[in-house]
Structure formats: structure tokens, C-alpha cells
PDB file of C-alpha atoms in Angstrom:
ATOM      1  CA  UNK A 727       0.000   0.000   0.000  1.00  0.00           C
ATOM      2  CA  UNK A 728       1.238   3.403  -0.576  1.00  0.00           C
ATOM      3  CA  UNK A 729       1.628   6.555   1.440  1.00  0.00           C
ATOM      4  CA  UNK A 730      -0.776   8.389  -0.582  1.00  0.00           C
ATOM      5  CA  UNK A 731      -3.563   5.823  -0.812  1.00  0.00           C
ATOM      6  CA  UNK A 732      -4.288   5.676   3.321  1.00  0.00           C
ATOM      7  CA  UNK A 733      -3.361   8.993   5.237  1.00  0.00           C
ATOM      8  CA  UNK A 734      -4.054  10.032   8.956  1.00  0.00           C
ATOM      9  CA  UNK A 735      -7.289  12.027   9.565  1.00  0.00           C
ATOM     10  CA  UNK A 736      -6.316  15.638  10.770  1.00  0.00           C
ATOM     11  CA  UNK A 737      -7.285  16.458  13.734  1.00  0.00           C
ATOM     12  CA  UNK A 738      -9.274  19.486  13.771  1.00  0.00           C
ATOM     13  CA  UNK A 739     -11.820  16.768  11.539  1.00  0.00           C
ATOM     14  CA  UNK A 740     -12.026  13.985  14.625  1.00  0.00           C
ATOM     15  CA  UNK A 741     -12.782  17.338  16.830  1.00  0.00           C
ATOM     16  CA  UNK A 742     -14.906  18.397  14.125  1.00  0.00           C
ATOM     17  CA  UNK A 743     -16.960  14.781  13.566  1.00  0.00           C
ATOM     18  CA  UNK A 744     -17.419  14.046  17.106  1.00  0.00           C
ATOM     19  CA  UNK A 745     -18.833  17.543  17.808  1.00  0.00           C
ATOM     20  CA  UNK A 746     -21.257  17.714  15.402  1.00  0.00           C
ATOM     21  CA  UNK A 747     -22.529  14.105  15.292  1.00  0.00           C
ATOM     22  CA  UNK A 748     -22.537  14.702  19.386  1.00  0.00           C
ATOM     23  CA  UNK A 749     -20.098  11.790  20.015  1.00  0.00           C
ATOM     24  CA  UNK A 750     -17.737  11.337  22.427  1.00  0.00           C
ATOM     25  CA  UNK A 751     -15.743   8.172  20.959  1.00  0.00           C
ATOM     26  CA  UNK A 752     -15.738   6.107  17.763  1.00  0.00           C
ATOM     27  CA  UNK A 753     -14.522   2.854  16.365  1.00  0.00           C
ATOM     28  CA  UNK A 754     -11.709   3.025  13.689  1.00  0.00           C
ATOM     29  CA  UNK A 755     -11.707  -0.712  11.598  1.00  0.00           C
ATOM     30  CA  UNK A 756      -8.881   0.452   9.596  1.00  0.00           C
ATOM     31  CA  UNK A 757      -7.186   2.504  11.421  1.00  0.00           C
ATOM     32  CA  UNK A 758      -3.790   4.110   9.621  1.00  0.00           C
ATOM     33  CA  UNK A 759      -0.958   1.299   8.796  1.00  0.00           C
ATOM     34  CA  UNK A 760       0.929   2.210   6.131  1.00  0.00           C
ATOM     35  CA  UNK A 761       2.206  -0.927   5.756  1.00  0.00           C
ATOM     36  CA  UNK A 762      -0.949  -3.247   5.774  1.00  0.00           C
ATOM     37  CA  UNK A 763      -0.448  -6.647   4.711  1.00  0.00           C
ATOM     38  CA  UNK A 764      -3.410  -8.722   4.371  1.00  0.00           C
ATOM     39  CA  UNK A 765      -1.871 -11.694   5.227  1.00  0.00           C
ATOM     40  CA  UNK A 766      -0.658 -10.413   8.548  1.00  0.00           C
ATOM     41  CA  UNK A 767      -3.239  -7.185   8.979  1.00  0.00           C
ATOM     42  CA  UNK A 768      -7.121  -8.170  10.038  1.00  0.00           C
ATOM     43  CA  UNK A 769      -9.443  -6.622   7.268  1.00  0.00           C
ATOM     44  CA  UNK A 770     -12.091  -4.175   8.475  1.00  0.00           C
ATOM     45  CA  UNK A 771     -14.310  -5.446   5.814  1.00  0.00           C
ATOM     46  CA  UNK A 772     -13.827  -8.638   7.896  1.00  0.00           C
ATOM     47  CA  UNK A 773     -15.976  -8.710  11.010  1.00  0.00           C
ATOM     48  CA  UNK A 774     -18.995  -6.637  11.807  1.00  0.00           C
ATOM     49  CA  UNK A 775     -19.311  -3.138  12.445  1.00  0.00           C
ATOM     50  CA  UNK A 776     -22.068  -2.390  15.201  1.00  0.00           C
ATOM     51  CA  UNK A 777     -22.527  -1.752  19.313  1.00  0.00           C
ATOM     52  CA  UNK A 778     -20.579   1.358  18.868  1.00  0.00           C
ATOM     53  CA  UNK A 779     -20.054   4.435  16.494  1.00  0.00           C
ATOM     54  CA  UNK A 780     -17.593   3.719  13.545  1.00  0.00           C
ATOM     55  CA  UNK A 781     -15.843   6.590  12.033  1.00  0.00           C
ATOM     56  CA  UNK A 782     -13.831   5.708   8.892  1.00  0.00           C
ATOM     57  CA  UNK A 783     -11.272   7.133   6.761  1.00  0.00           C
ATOM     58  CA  UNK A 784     -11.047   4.534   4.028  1.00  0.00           C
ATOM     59  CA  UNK A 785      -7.911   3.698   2.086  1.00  0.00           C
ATOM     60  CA  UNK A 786      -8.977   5.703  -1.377  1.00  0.00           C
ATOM     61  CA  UNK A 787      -8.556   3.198  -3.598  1.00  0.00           C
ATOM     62  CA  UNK A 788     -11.239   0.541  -1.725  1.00  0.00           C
ATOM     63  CA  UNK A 789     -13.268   3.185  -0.990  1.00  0.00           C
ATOM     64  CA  UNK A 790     -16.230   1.582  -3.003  1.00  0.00           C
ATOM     65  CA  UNK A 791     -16.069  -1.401  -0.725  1.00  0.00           C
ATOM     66  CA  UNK A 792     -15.807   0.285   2.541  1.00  0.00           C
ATOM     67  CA  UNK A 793     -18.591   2.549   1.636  1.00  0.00           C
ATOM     68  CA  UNK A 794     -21.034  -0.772   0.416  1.00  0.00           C
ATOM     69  CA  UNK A 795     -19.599  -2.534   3.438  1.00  0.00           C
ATOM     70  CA  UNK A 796     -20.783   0.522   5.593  1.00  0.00           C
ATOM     71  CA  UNK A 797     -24.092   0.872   3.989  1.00  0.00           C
ATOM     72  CA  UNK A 798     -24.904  -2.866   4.823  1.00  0.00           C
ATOM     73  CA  UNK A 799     -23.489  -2.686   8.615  1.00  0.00           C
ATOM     74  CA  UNK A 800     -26.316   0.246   8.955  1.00  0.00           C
ATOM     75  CA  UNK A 801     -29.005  -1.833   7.268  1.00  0.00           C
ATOM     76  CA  UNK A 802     -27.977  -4.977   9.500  1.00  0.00           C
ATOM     77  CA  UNK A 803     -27.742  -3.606  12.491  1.00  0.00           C
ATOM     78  CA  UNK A 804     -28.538  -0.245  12.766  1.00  0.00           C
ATOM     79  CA  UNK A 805     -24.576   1.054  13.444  1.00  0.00           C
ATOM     80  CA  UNK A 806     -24.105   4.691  12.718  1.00  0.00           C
ATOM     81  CA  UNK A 807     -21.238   4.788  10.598  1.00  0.00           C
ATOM     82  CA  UNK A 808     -18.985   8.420   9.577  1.00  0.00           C
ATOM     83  CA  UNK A 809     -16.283   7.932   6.668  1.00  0.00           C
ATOM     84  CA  UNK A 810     -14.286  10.658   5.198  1.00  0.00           C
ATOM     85  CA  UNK A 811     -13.848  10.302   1.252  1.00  0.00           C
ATOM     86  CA  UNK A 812     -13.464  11.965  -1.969  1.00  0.00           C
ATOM     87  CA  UNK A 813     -16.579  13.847  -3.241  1.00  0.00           C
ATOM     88  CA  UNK A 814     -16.487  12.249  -6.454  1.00  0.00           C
ATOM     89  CA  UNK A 815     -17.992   9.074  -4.704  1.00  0.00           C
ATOM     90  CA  UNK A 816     -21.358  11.010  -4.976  1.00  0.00           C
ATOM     91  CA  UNK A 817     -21.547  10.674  -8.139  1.00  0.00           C
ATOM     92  CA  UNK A 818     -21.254   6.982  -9.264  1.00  0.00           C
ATOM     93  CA  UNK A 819     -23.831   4.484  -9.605  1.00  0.00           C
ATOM     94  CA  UNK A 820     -23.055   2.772  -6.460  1.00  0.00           C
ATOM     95  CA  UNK A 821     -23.606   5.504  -4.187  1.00  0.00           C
ATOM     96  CA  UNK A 822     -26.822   6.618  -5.896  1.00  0.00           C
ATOM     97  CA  UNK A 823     -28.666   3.265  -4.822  1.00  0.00           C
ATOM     98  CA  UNK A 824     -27.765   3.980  -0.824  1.00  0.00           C
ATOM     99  CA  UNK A 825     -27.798   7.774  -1.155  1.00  0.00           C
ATOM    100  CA  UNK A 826     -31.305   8.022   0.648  1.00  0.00           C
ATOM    101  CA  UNK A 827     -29.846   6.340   3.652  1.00  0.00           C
ATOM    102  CA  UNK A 828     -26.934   9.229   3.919  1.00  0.00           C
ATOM    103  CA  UNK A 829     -26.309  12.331   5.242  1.00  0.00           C
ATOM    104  CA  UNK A 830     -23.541  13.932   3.364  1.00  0.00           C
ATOM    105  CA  UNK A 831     -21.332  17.137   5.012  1.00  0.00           C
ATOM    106  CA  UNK A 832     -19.174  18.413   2.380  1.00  0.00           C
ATOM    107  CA  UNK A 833     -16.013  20.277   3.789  1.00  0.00           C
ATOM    108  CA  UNK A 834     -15.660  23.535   2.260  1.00  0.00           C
ATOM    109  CA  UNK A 835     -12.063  23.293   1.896  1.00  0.00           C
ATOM    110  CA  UNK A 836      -9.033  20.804   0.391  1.00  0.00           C
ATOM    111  CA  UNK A 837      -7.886  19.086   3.152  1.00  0.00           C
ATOM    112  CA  UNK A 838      -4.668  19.702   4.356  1.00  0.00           C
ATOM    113  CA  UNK A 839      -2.843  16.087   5.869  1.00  0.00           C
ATOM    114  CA  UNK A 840      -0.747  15.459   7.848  1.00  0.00           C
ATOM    115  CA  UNK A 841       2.781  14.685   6.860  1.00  0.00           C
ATOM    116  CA  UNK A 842       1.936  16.725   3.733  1.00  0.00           C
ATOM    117  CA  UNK A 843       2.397  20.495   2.576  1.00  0.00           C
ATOM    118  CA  UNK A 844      -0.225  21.241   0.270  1.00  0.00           C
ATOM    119  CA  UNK A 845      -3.836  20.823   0.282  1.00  0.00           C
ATOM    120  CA  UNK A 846      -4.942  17.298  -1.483  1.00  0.00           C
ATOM    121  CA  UNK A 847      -5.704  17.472  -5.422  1.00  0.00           C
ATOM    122  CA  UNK A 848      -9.869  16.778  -4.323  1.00  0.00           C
ATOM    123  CA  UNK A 849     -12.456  18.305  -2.123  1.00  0.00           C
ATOM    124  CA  UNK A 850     -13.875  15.458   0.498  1.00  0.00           C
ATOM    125  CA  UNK A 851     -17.421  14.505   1.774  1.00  0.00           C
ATOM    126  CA  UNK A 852     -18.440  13.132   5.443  1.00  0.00           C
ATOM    127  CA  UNK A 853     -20.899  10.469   4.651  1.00  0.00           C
ATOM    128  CA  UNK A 854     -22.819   9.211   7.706  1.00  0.00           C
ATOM    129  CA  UNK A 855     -25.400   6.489   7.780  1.00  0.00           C
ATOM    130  CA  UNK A 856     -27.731   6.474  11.193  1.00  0.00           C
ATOM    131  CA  UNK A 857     -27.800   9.655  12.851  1.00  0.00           C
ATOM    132  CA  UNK A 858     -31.233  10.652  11.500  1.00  0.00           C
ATOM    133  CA  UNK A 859     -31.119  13.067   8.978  1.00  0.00           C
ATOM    134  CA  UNK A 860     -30.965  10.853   5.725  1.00  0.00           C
ATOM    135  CA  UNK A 861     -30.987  12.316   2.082  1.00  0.00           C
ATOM    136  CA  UNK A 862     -29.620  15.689   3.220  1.00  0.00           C
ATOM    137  CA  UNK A 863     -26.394  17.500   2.900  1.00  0.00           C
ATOM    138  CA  UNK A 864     -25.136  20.651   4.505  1.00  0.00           C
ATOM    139  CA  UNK A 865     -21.455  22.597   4.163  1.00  0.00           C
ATOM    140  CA  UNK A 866     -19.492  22.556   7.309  1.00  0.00           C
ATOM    141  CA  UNK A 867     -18.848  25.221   9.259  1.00  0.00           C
ATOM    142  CA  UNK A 868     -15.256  25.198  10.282  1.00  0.00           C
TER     143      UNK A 868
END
């Protein structure tokens, strides 16, 4: 796996996520390991996803697979769910079929992460699944 295709989540977004989803603590399945070997490393797409929140920050290029995989852990069992992706995601044929189950908060600025200098090359989307406000958006406010 390369550097670019998992990255850590900056910080002022986890201060950001749990505030406005009014959560104290999340679940990370795939948390950042740069060098994730699946014959050593334990899949998230491996083992359920519910009893808690689960905040994600997929590696970008599985992203269609974590975002299915998330989709289905809400429909199972009823797990709120947060990932952090690109925004083109909104616009494939995948994401169209769950979109009424999502509340999308698009942050209004290229995200800046860490260990890099400039702002990524795309503009990213929170996508949560089970906190109640499904087939909305809004613009954050940070």
C-alpha cells in the first residue's frame, strides 16, 4: 500500500466529527498502517461493524467497498457509521442506490494532511449512515 492511498485524519476533523454528530468516541476498523499486509493485517471489511459508532477514513482506492460494506453494517444492524472520502464518490452508480440512507457534510475546503504540505488534489465529503437526517447535505462550518 502506498503513502498516498491511506493517510491520517487531521485532527481538527475527529474534533470536528465528534462535535457535530454529538459523540464522544468512535470505532476506527482500519485505522492508519501504512504498511498493511493482508496476510498479517485483520481486514475491516472482515468482522462486523455495530454496538458502537464507527468513524472511517477509508484507504482511497477501496473506498467503493468500505462505503457498500458501511451501507450494509447500517441496514444490519442499525450502526451509525462516519467515513471521510473523496466527493467524487457522490456521483457513481453505487452511491446513488444507498444515497437516501446518507447524510452527506461536504467540507468547504481541500484538506490539508498530515505529513503533507499542500492541500490534497480533491475536495472530500463526510458520509454518515444512522444519525437521523438521511438524504440531506449541509457545508461545514469550520
Amino acid at each position: 500500500m502506498n503513502r498516498k492511498n491511506s493517510v491520517e485524519t487531521p485532527r481538527y476533523l475527529i474534533d470536528f466529527i465528534k462535535k457535530y454528530f454529538k459523540i464522544k468516541k468512535f470505532v476506527d476498523p482500519c485505522p492508519l498502517n501504512i504498511n498493511f499486509d493482508p496476510l498479517k493485517n485483520k481486514c475491516a471489511l472482515s468482522f462486523a461493524w455495530k454496538d458502537d459508532t464507527f468513524f472511517v477514513n477509508p484507504p482511497y482506492s477501496n473506498v467503493r467497498k468500505f462505503i457498500k460494506y458501511a451501507h450494509v453494517q447500517y441496514k444490519n444492524h442499525g450502526t451509525k457509521i462516519i467515513l471521510l472520502v473523496k466527493t467524487d464518490v457522490i456521483c457513481t452508480s453505487y452511491f446513488k442506490q444507498i444515497f437516501k440512507d446518507a447524510f452527506l457534510v461536504f467540507v468547504p475546503h481541500r484538506i490539508i494532511f498530515p505529513k503533507y504540505c499542500n492541500p490534497a488534489h480533491f475536495t472530500s465529503v463526510i458520509i454518515s449512515f444512522g444519525f437521523g437526517r438521511e438524504q440531506t447535505f449541509t457545508v461545514a462550518d469550520m
